Structure formats: C-alpha cells, structure tokens
Short mmCIF file of C-alpha atoms and ligand atoms in Angstrom, two decimals:
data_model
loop_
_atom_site.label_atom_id
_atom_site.label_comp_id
_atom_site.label_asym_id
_atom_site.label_seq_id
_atom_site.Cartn_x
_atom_site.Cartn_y
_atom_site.Cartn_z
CA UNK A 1 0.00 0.00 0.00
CA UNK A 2 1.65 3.45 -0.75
CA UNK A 3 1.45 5.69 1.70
CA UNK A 4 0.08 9.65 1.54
CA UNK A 5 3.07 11.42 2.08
CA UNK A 6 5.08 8.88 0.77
CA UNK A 7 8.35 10.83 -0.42
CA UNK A 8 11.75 8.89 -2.01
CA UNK A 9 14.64 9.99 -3.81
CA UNK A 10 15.41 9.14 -7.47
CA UNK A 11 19.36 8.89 -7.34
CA UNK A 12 18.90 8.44 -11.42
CA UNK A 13 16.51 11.55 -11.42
CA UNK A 14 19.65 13.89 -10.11
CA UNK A 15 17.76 14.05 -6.20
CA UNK A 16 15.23 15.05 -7.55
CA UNK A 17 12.65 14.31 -4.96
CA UNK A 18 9.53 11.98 -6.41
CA UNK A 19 6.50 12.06 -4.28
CA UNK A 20 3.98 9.35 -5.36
CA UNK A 21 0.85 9.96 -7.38
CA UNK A 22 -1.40 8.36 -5.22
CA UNK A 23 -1.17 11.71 -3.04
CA UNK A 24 -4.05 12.07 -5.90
CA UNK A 25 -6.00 8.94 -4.32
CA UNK A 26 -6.52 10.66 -0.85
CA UNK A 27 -9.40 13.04 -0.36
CA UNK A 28 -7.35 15.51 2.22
CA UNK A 29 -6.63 18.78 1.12
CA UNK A 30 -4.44 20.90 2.71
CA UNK A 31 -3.10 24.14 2.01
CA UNK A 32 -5.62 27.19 2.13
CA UNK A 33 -6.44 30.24 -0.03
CA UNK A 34 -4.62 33.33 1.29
CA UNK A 35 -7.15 35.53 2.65
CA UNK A 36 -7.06 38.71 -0.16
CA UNK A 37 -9.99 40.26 -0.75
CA UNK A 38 -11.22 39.10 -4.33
CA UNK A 39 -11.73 41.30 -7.49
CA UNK A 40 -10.05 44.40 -5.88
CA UNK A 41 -6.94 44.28 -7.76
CA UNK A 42 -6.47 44.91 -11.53
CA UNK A 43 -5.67 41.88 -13.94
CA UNK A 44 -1.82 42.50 -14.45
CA UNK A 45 -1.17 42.30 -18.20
CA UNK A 46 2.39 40.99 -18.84
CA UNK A 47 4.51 43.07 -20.27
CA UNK A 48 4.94 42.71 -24.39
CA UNK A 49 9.20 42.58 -24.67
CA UNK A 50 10.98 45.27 -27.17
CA UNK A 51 13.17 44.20 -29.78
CA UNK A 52 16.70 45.39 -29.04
CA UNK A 53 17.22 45.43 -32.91
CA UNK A 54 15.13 44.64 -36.13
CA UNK A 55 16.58 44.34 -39.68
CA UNK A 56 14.61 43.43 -42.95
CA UNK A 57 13.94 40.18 -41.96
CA UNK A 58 14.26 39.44 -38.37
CA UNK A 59 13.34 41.02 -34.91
CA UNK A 60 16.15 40.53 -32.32
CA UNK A 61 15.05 39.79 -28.23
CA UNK A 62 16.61 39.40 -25.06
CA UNK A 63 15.74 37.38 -22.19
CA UNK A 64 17.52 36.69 -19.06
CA UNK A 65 16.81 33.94 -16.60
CA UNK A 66 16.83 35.02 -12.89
CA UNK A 67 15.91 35.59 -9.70
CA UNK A 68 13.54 37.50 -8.75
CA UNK A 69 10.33 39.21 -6.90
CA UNK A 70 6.59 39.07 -7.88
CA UNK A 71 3.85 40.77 -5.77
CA UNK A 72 1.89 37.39 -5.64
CA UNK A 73 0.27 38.97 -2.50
CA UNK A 74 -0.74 42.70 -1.99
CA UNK A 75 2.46 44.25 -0.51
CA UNK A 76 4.27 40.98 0.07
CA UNK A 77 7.14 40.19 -1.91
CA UNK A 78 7.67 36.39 -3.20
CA UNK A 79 10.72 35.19 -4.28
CA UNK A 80 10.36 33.43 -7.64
CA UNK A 81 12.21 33.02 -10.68
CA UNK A 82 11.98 34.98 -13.79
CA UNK A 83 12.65 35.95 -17.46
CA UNK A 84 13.70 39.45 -17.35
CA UNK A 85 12.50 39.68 -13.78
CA UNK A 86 8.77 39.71 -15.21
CA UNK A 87 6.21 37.29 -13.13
CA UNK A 88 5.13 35.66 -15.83
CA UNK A 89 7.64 36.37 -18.37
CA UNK A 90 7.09 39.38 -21.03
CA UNK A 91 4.70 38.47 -23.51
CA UNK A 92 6.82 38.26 -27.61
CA UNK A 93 4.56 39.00 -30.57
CA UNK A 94 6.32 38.15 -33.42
CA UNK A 95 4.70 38.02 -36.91
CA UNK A 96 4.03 35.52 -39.38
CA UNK A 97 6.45 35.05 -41.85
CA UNK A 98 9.42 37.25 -39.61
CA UNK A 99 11.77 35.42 -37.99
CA UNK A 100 12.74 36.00 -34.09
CA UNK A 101 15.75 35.41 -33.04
CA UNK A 102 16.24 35.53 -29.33
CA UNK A 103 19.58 35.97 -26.73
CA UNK A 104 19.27 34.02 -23.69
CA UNK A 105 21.64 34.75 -21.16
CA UNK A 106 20.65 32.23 -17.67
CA UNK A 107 21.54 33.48 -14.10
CA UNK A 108 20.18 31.06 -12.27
CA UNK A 109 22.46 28.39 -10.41
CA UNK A 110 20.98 25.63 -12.43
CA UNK A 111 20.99 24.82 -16.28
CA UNK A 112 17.67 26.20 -18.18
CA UNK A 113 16.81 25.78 -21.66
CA UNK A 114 14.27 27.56 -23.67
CA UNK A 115 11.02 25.54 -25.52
CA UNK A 116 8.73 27.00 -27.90
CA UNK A 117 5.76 25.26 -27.10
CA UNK A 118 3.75 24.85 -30.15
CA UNK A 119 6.43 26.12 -32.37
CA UNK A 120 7.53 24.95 -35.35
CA UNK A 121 11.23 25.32 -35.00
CA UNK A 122 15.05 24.27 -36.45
CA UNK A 123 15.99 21.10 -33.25
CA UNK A 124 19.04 23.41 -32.29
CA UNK A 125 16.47 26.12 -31.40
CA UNK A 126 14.02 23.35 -29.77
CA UNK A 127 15.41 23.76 -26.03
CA UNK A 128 16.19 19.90 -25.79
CA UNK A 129 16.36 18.87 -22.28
CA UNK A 130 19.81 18.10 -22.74
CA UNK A 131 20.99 21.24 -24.88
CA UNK A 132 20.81 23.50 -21.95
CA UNK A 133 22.13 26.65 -21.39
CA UNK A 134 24.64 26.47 -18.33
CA UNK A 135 24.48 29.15 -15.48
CA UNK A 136 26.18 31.91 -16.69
CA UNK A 137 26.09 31.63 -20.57
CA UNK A 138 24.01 33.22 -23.27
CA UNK A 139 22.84 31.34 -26.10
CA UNK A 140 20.67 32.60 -29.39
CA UNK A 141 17.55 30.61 -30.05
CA UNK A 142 16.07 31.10 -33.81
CA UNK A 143 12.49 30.81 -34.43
CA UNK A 144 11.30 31.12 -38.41
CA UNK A 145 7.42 32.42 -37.66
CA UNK A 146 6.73 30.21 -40.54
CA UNK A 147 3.83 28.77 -39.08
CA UNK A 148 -0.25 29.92 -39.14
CA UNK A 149 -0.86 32.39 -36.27
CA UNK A 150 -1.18 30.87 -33.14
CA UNK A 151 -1.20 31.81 -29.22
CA UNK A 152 2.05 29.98 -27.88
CA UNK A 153 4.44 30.05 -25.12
CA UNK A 154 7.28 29.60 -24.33
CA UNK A 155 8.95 28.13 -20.79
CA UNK A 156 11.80 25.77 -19.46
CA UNK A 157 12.66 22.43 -20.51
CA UNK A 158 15.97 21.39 -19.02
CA UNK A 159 16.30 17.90 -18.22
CA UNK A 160 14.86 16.96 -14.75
CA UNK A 161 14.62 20.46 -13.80
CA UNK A 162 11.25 21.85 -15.80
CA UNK A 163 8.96 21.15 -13.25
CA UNK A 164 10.55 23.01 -10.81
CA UNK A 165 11.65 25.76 -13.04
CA UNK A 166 8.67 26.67 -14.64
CA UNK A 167 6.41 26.66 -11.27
CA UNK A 168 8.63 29.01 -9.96
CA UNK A 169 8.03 31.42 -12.89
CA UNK A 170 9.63 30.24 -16.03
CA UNK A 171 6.88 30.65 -18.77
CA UNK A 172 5.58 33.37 -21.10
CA UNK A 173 3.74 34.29 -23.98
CA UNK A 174 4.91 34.13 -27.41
CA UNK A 175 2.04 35.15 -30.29
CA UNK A 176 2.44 34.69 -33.24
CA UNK A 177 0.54 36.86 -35.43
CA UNK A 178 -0.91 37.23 -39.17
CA UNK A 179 -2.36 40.42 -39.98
CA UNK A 180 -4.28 38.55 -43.08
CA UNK A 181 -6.45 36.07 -40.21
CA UNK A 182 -9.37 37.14 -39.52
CA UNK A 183 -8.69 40.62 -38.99
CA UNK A 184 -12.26 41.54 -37.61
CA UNK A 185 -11.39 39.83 -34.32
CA UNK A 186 -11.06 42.21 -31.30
CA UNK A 187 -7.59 43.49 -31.69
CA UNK A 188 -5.27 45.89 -29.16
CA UNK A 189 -6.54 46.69 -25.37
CA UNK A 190 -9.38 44.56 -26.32
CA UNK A 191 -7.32 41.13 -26.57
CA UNK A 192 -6.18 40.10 -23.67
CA UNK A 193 -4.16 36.96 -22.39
CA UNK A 194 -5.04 34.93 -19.58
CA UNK A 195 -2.36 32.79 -18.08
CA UNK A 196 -3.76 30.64 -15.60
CA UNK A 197 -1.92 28.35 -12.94
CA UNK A 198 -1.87 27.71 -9.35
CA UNK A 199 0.17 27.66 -6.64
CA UNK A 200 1.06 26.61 -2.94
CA UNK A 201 1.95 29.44 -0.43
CA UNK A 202 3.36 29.26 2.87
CA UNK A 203 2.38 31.38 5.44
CA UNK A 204 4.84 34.18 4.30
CA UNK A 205 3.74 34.48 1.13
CA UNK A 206 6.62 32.32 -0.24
CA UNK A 207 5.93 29.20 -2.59
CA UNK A 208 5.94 26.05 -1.50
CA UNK A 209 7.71 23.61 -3.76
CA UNK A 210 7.50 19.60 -3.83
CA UNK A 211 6.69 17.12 -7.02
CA UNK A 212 2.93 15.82 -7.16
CA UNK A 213 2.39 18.56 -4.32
CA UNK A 214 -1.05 19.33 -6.52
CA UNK A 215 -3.04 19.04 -3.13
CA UNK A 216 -1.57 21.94 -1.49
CA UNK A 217 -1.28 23.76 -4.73
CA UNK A 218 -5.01 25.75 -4.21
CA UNK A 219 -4.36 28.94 -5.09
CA UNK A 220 -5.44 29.90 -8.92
CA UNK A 221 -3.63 32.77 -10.51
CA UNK A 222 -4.61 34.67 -13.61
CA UNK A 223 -1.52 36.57 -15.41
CA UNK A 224 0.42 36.34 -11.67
CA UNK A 225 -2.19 37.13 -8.88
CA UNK A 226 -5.31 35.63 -7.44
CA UNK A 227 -8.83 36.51 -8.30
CA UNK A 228 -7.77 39.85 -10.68
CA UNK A 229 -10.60 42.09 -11.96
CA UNK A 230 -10.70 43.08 -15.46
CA UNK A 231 -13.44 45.72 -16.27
CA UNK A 232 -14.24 45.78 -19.38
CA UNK A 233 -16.56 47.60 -22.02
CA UNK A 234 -20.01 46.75 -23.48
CA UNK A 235 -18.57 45.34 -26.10
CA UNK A 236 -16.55 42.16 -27.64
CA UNK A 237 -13.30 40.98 -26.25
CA UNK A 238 -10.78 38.43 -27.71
CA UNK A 239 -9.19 36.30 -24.76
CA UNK A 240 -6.78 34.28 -24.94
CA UNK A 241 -6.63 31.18 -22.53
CA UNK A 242 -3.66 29.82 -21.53
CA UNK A 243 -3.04 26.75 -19.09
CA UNK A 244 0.92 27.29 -17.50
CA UNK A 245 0.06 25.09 -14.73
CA UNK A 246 2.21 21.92 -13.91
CA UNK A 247 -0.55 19.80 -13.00
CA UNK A 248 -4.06 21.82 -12.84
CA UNK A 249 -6.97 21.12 -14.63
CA UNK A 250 -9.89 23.75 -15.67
CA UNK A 251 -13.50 23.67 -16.48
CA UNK A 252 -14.06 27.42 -17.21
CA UNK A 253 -17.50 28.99 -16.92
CA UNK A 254 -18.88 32.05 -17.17
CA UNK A 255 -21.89 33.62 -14.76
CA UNK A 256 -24.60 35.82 -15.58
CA UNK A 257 -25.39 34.00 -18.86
CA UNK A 258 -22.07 34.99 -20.79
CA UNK A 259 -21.03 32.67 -22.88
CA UNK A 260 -17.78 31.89 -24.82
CA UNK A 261 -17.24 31.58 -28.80
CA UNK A 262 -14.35 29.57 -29.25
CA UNK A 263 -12.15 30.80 -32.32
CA UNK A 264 -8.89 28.87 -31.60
CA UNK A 265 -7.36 26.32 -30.23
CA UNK A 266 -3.39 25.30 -29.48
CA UNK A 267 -2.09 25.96 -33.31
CA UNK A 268 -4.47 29.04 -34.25
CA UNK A 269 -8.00 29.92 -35.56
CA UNK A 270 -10.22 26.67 -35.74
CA UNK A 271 -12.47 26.99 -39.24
CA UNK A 272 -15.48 27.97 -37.58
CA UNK A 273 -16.66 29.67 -34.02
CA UNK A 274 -18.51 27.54 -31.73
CA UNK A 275 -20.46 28.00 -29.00
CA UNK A 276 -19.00 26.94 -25.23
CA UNK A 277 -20.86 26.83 -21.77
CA UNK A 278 -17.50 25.25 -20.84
CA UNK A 279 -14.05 25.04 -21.80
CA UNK A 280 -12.11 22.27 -20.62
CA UNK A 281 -8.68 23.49 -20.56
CA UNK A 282 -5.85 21.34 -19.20
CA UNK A 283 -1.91 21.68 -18.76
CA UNK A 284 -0.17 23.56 -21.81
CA UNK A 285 -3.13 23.50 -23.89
CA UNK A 286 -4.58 27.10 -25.19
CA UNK A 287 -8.17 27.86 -26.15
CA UNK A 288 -9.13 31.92 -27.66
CA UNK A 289 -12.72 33.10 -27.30
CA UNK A 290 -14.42 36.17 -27.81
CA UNK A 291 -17.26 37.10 -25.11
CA UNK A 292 -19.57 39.98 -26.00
CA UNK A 293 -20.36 41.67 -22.79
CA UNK A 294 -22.21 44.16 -24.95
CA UNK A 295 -25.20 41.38 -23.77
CA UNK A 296 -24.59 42.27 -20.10
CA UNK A 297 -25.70 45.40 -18.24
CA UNK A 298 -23.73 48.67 -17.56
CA UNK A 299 -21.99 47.52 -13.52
CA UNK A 300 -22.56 44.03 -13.60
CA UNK A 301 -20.03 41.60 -12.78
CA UNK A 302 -19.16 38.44 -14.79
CA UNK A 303 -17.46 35.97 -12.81
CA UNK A 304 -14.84 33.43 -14.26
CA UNK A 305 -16.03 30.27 -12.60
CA UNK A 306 -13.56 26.59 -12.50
CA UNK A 307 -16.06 24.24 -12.11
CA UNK A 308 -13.53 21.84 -11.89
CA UNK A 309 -11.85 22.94 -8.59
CA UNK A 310 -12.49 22.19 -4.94
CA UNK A 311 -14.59 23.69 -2.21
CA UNK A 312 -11.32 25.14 -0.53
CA UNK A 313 -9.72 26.67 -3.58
CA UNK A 314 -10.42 30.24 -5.04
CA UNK A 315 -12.77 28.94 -7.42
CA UNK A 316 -13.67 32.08 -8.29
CA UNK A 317 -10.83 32.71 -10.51
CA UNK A 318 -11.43 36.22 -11.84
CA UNK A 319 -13.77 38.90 -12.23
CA UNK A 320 -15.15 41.08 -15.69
CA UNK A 321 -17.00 44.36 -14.30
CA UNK A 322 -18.95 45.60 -17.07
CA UNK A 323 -18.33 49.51 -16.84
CA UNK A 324 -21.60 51.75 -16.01
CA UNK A 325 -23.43 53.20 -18.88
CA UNK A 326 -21.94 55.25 -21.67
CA UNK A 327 -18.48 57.19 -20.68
CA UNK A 328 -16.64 59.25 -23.14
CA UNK A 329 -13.52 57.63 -22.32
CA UNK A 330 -14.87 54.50 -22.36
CA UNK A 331 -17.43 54.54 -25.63
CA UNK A 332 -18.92 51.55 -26.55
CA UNK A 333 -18.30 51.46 -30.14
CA UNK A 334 -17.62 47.95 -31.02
CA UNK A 335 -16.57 47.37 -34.85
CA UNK A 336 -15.08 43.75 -34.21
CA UNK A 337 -17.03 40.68 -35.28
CA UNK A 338 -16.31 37.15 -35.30
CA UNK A 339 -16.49 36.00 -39.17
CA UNK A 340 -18.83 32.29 -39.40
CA UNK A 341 -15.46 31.44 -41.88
CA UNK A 342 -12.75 31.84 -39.69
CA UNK A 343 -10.20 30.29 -41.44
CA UNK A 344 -9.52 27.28 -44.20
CA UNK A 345 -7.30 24.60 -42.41
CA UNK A 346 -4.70 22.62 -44.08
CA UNK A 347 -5.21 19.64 -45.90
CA UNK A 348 -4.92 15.79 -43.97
CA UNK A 349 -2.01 15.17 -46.30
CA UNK A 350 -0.46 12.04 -47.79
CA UNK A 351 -1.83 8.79 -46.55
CA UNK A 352 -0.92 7.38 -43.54
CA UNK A 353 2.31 4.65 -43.67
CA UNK A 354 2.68 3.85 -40.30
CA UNK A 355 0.69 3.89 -37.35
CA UNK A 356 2.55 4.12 -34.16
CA UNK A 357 0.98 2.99 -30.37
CA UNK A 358 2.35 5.25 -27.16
CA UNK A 359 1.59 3.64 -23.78
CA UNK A 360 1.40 6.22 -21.08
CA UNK A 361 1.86 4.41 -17.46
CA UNK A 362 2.95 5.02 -13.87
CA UNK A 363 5.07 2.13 -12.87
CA UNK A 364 3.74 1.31 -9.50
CA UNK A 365 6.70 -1.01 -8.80
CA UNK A 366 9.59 1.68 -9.49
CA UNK A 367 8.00 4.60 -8.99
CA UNK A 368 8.51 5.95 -11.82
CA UNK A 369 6.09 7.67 -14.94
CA UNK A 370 6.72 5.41 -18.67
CA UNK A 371 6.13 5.61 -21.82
CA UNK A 372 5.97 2.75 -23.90
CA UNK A 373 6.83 0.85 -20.99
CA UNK A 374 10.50 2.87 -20.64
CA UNK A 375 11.89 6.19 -18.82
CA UNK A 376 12.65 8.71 -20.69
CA UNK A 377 16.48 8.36 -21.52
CA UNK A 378 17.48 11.62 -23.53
CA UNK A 379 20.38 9.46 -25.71
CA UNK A 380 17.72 7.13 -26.96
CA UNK A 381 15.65 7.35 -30.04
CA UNK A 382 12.34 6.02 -29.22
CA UNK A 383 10.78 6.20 -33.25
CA UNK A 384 12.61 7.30 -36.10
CA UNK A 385 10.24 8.94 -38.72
CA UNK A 386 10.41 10.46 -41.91
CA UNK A 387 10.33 13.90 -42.98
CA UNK A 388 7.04 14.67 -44.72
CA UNK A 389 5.45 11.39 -43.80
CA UNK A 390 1.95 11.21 -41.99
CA UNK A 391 1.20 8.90 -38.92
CA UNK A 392 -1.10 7.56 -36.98
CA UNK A 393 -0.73 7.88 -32.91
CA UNK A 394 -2.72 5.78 -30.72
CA UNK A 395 -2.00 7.31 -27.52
CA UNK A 396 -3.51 5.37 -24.32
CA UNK A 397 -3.34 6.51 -20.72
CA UNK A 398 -2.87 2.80 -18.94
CA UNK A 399 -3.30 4.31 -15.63
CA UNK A 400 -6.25 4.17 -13.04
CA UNK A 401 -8.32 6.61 -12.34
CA UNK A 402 -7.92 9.49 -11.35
CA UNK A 403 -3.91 9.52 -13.14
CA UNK A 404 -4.33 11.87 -15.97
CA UNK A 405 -1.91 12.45 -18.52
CA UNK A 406 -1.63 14.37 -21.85
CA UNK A 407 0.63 13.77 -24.86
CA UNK A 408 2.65 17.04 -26.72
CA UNK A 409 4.60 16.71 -29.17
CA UNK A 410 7.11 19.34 -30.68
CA UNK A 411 7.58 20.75 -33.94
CA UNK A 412 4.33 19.58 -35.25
CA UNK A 413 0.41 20.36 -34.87
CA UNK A 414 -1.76 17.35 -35.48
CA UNK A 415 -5.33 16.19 -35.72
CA UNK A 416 -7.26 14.52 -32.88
CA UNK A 417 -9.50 11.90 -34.94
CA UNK A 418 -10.75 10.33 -32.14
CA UNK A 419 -11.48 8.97 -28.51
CA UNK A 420 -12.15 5.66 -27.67
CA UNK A 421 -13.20 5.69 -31.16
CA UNK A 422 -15.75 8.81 -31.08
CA UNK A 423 -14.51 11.44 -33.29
CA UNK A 424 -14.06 14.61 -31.33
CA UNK A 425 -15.90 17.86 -31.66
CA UNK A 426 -13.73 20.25 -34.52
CA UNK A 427 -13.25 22.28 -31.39
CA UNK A 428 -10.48 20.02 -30.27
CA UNK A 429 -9.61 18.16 -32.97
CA UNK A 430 -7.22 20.62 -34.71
CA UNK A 431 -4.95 22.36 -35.02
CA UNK A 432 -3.32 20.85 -31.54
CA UNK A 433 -0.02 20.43 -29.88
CA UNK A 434 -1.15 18.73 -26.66
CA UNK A 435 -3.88 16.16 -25.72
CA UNK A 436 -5.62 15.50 -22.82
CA UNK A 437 -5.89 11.48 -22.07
CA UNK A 438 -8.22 10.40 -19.30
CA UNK A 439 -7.45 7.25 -17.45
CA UNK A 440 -8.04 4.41 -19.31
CA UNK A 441 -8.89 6.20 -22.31
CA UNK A 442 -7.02 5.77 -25.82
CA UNK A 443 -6.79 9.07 -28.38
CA UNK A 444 -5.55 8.86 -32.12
CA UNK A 445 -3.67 11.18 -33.92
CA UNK A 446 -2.82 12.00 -37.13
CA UNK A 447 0.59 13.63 -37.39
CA UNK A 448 1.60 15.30 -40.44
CA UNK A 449 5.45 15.71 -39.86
CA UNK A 450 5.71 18.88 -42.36
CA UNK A 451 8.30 20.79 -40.65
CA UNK A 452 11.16 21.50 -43.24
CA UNK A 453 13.70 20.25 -40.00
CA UNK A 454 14.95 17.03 -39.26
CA UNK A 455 16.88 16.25 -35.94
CA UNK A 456 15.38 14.85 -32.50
CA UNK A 457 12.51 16.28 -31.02
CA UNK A 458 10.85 14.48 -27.62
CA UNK A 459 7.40 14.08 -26.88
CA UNK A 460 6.13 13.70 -23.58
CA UNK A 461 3.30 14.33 -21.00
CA UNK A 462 2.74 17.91 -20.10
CA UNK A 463 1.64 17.46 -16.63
CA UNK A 464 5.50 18.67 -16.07
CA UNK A 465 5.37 16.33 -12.72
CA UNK A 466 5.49 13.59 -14.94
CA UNK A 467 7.51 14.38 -17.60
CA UNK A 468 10.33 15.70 -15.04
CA UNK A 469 10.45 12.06 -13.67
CA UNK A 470 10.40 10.92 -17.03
CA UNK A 471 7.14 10.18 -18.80
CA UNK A 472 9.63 11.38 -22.21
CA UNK A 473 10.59 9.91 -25.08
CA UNK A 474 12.26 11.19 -28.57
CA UNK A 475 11.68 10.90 -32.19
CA UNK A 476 13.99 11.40 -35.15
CA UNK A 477 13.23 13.32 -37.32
CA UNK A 478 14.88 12.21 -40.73
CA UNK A 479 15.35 13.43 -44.57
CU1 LIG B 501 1.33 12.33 -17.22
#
C-alpha cells in the first residue's frame, strides 16, 4: 500500500525528490487560499518585450533567466524566478512570416533551456532537455514564424529540472501573429491573455515547492495574482486562454449567462466559431474566445467560474465588471465581429504509412512515470520517422483513475481523430499540440510531420510532474 506522504529519492533523477501519485487517491486537502480580498486588484497584463534590434527580416530579443520578486500577495514580496525579472515572463509578438531570433543569457544556479511550445522550429532552437544553457552563458535561439498564427508560449525544458523551473516562474507568452487572419477579431486593449496556474503558499507568502504537491497547490492565478478584476466595455473581447500550470486542470464557466465563442485552439483559428458553456482546458493547452459583454448590463459583474476545482480553492478565478453606462472615455463602439469562416485549415495530407501505439503508465513497482513501458532516456531514439510522412498515434493513458496524462509533441500540430473511437468535436480536434488522455482512455492522432527540419525532437506528458520524472521519449526526425 503506498502511503500519503510517501516521499523517495530518485538517485537516477539527479535528487530530484519523487513524491507518489497516489497523493491524488486521498481526499485531504491541505493548504488554504490566502485571505485577499477578491476582485479588488487589476488583472496585471504581462509586459509585451521590445526588440533590441530589427533588420529586414528578423526582430532581435533578449531574455535573461533570474531571480527575482513578484507581488503574488498585496504588498508581500515572493521570491520566484523569472525571465527578465517579469512574473510571468514578457509576452513576444512576433509576426508571421518574420523570424525572431532571441539571446538568452541564464543566471540562475541551475541549467535552463528555452522551448517554444507549439512552435515549429530548427531542433538546435528546440530547447532539448539536454541542450541547456549552463548558469552563466548566453545562447541565441532562432524561431522562423513560418507557421499559421497561433497563441504559444514559451517556458523551461531542461532535463529533470522543468517542473521546478517553470512553477517558480519560467513561462511566457509568445504570439504569433498574421495580420491577413481574420482581422475583424477584437484586436489591441481589447485582446487580452489569460495565463492561468496555481500555486502553494506558505504562510509568508513564499511558494511552497515539492513534485505531485497538486493538493496543497489551491491557489489559482490569472496573469500572476489571485482573483484579478478586469473591467471591461459593453462590447466584444478576444481572450486568450492559456493553461501554464504543472498539473491543474480547468473547467471554465462564465456567470450571468455569458457565454464563450471559441475561435482557436493550441495551433491558431479553428475553421469555424462555436459556441462553449465550458471550456475544458488542461496543462499547456490554449483555447481563444471572444465574449460579448455588450449582452450584459452597464456595472454588472461576470465571474470566471472553474467548475472543476475544490470547495477550498479560489474557485472564483477572476472577475469582468462591465463599466456603467456610456463614458466618453470609455465609448462603446464595437466594430469587431467574429467571421462564421474563420479560417480554411490545411489539408490531412499524404496517406498514412505507419501507425505508431504510445503507452502512457505510472510504474507502481519503481515509482517511476513510462512511456511505452520505458523512462525517458534523452540518448535514446524512441521512433525514427520520416520527414514529410503522416502517422497515426494511438495514444492510451494505462493508468487508473484518477492519473491523468496528456501527450505534446514538438515541432508539429496534429489532428485529434478520435477517442475511444468517437470522433471529437472540430473544437479540439485541430490544429493541436497537446492532448488530454483520461485514465483508461485511448486518443488517435494523425501527425503530419511537415516541418522543413529534421533532428530529435521528444514528446512527452505535459503534466511537467510527470515528464520531469520521465514520462519522455524522442523521435527522429529524418530526410
Ligand atoms: Cu502524465
């Protein structure tokens, strides 16, 4: 029988300390809300980063990796760690078809490497857990924007360490954008990201870090702080829903009888808008609605509701206050609409060659998170496929309830066909990057690999728990 707390060391995991899943198994909760008042304190919007330099082709970043301070709590400072001391990390917006090429110089005590998530990128630019860059060194990562427009991010991936790294503040927003897409959209001040994640707090404000520590990890944050307010206009609003957390799972809802109108999902603009109640949203995955509060009246308040979280966790995760009749600073003029054609999505492809099974599975035994029935060993190549080809993933989560796990791969955006053989709503079918895969439950894929690189890229869980304990494996990429 495992025990609750039961805590070991991995001496092949680096001491990295491996607390068992089955903390999941146990109803206690512990760890409380800090007591803030909600929906007094504006929505922080992260910063968007300068370029230092732009030529014809190219716009040229810097980002440094370090230490720093975030005002988690009114007035109490929380050490964290940070790209360009920014808590989350400055937002990029780079364009399609311009290439970014970004300087990376890492302070911290500890290797860090850079991932694109969602990015279509060259492998030396991938931020392989291996291909770190070592405190004190700057390295150049190059991404070519040669991808559709898409709302991605970017955060930590060095080998053992991501888990760690990127719950103490080591993501941010990358967009990617395309002036031709749907350029009715809400645009400017009224498209605004939402990076949610949670966190556990100690009674100074500090976090509170330990693997599989979900339990104590009640606090929800949007863009950095709990239970923001955003007020808003009587009109329509592009947001952008992003899921940093290492473990968390949402079910957003709106009150007051907004709704949501889905227009993306991980890899940009879906073909058509659809009508949510709900958006399931889980680890690394990104959904974009619009939400016409135009439909609400003047001073009303529309709360951000997770269904999905626990009577002793801020499930009140943010507030929209719809501003009081008409203003002159505040008109409400609204010439954005959301086109029925959003977009025309990429053909399947050539047919399918090979199809290819991944077996996600906690080893109860070892203690440790497989795939395919192996750890994650960053010198082996799990699948070797060809450039250009198109596959088919059956991707099964072994485990018993209530293990999740979710498969991303890199460098690619695929189709979800199906689970447990029912085709999937368009909503999340494509274009995607990760996939959520209930316990027992079997998804399939179909992977294009269209990216003009070859090298090796992994794949892996994004519930970073696991794939910091190994739940990784690696494909090559070849010509
Ligand atoms: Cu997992």
């Amino acid at each position: 029988m495992l025990n609750r707390r039961g805590t070991l060391k991995l001496g092949a995991a680096g001491g990295v300390a491996l607390a068992l899943p089955a903390e999941r198994l146990v109803s206690a909760v512990v760890g409380t809300p800090p007591s803030v008042k909600p929906f007094t304190r504006a929505l922080p919007i992260p910063p968007v980063l300068s370029p230092v330099h732009s030529d014809r082709s190219t716009d040229y970043y810097e980002l440094s990796v370090r230490p720093g301070v975030a005002e988690i709590l009114p007035g109490v400072p929380t050490e964290v760690i940070t790209y360009n001391g920014s808590f989350p990390g400055p937002t990029i917006r780079a364009r399609r078809g311009r290439s970014v090429k970004v300087a990376v110089t890492n302070r911290l005590q500890t290797p860090s490497a850079v991932h694109l998530h969602g990015g279509i990128v060259p492998q030396d630019s991938d931020g392989h857990p291996l291909d770190v860059i070592q405190p004190g060194n700057s390295r150049i990562y190059h991404y070519p924007n040669d991808q559709r427009a898409a709302t991605l991010w970017y955060h930590d991936h060095a080998h053992h360490l991501e888990a760690e790294q990127i719950y103490k503040g080591l993501c941010g927003l990358y967009l990617v954008e395309d002036p031709a897409e749907a350029p009715t959209l809400p645009r400017g001040q009224f498209d605004i990201p939402l990076m949610f994640r949670d966190v556990a707090l100690d009674d100074h404000g500090q976090l509170l870090w330990a693997m599989f520590d979900a339990q104590r990890r009640s606090t929800v944050l949007v863009n950095g702080v709990p239970q923001p307010v955003l007020r808003v206009r009587r009109r329509k609003y592009r947001l952008r829903l992003v899921n940093t957390s290492n473990e968390r799972m949402f079910a957003f809802r709106l009150g007051n009888g907004a709704e949501f109108v889905q227009v993306a999902t991980d890899g940009g603009l879906l073909a058509r808008p659809v009508r949510r109640t709900e958006i399931s949203l889980w680890p690394a995955e990104r959904v974009e609605v619009v939400v016409d509060f135009a439909k609400a009246r003047g001073g009303s308040q529309i709360t951000l509701v997770n269904a999905q979280g626990t009577a002793l966790e801020n499930t009140e995760v943010m507030r929209f206050e719809v501003v009081d009749g008409i203003r002159k600073d505040m008109p409400d003029t609204d010439d954005s609409s959301v086109p029925q054609k959003l977009s025309v999505l990429p053909a399947v492809g050539a047919p399918v060659m090979t199809t290819r099974k991944v077996v996600l599975s906690f080893d109860f035994k070892n203690l440790v998170f497989l795939i395919n029935g192996k750890p994650y060993d960053p010198h082996r190549t799990d699948f070797t496929i060809k450039r250009g080809s198109t596959e088919i993933w059956e991707v099964t989560n072994a485990d018993p309830d209530p293990i999740p796990h979710s498969l991303h791969v890199h460098v690619v955006q695929f189709r979800v066909l199906d689970r447990d053989g029912r085709s999937v709503e368009p909503w999340e079918a494509f274009p995607k990057d990760t996939v959520s895969i209930a316990s027992g439950e079997t998804v399939r894929l179909l992977i294009r690999f269209d990216a003009p690189y070859t090298g090796v890229f992994p794949f892996h869980c994004h519930f970073v728990d696991h794939s910091s304990v190994a739940m990784m494996a690696q494909m090559r990429i070849v010509a």
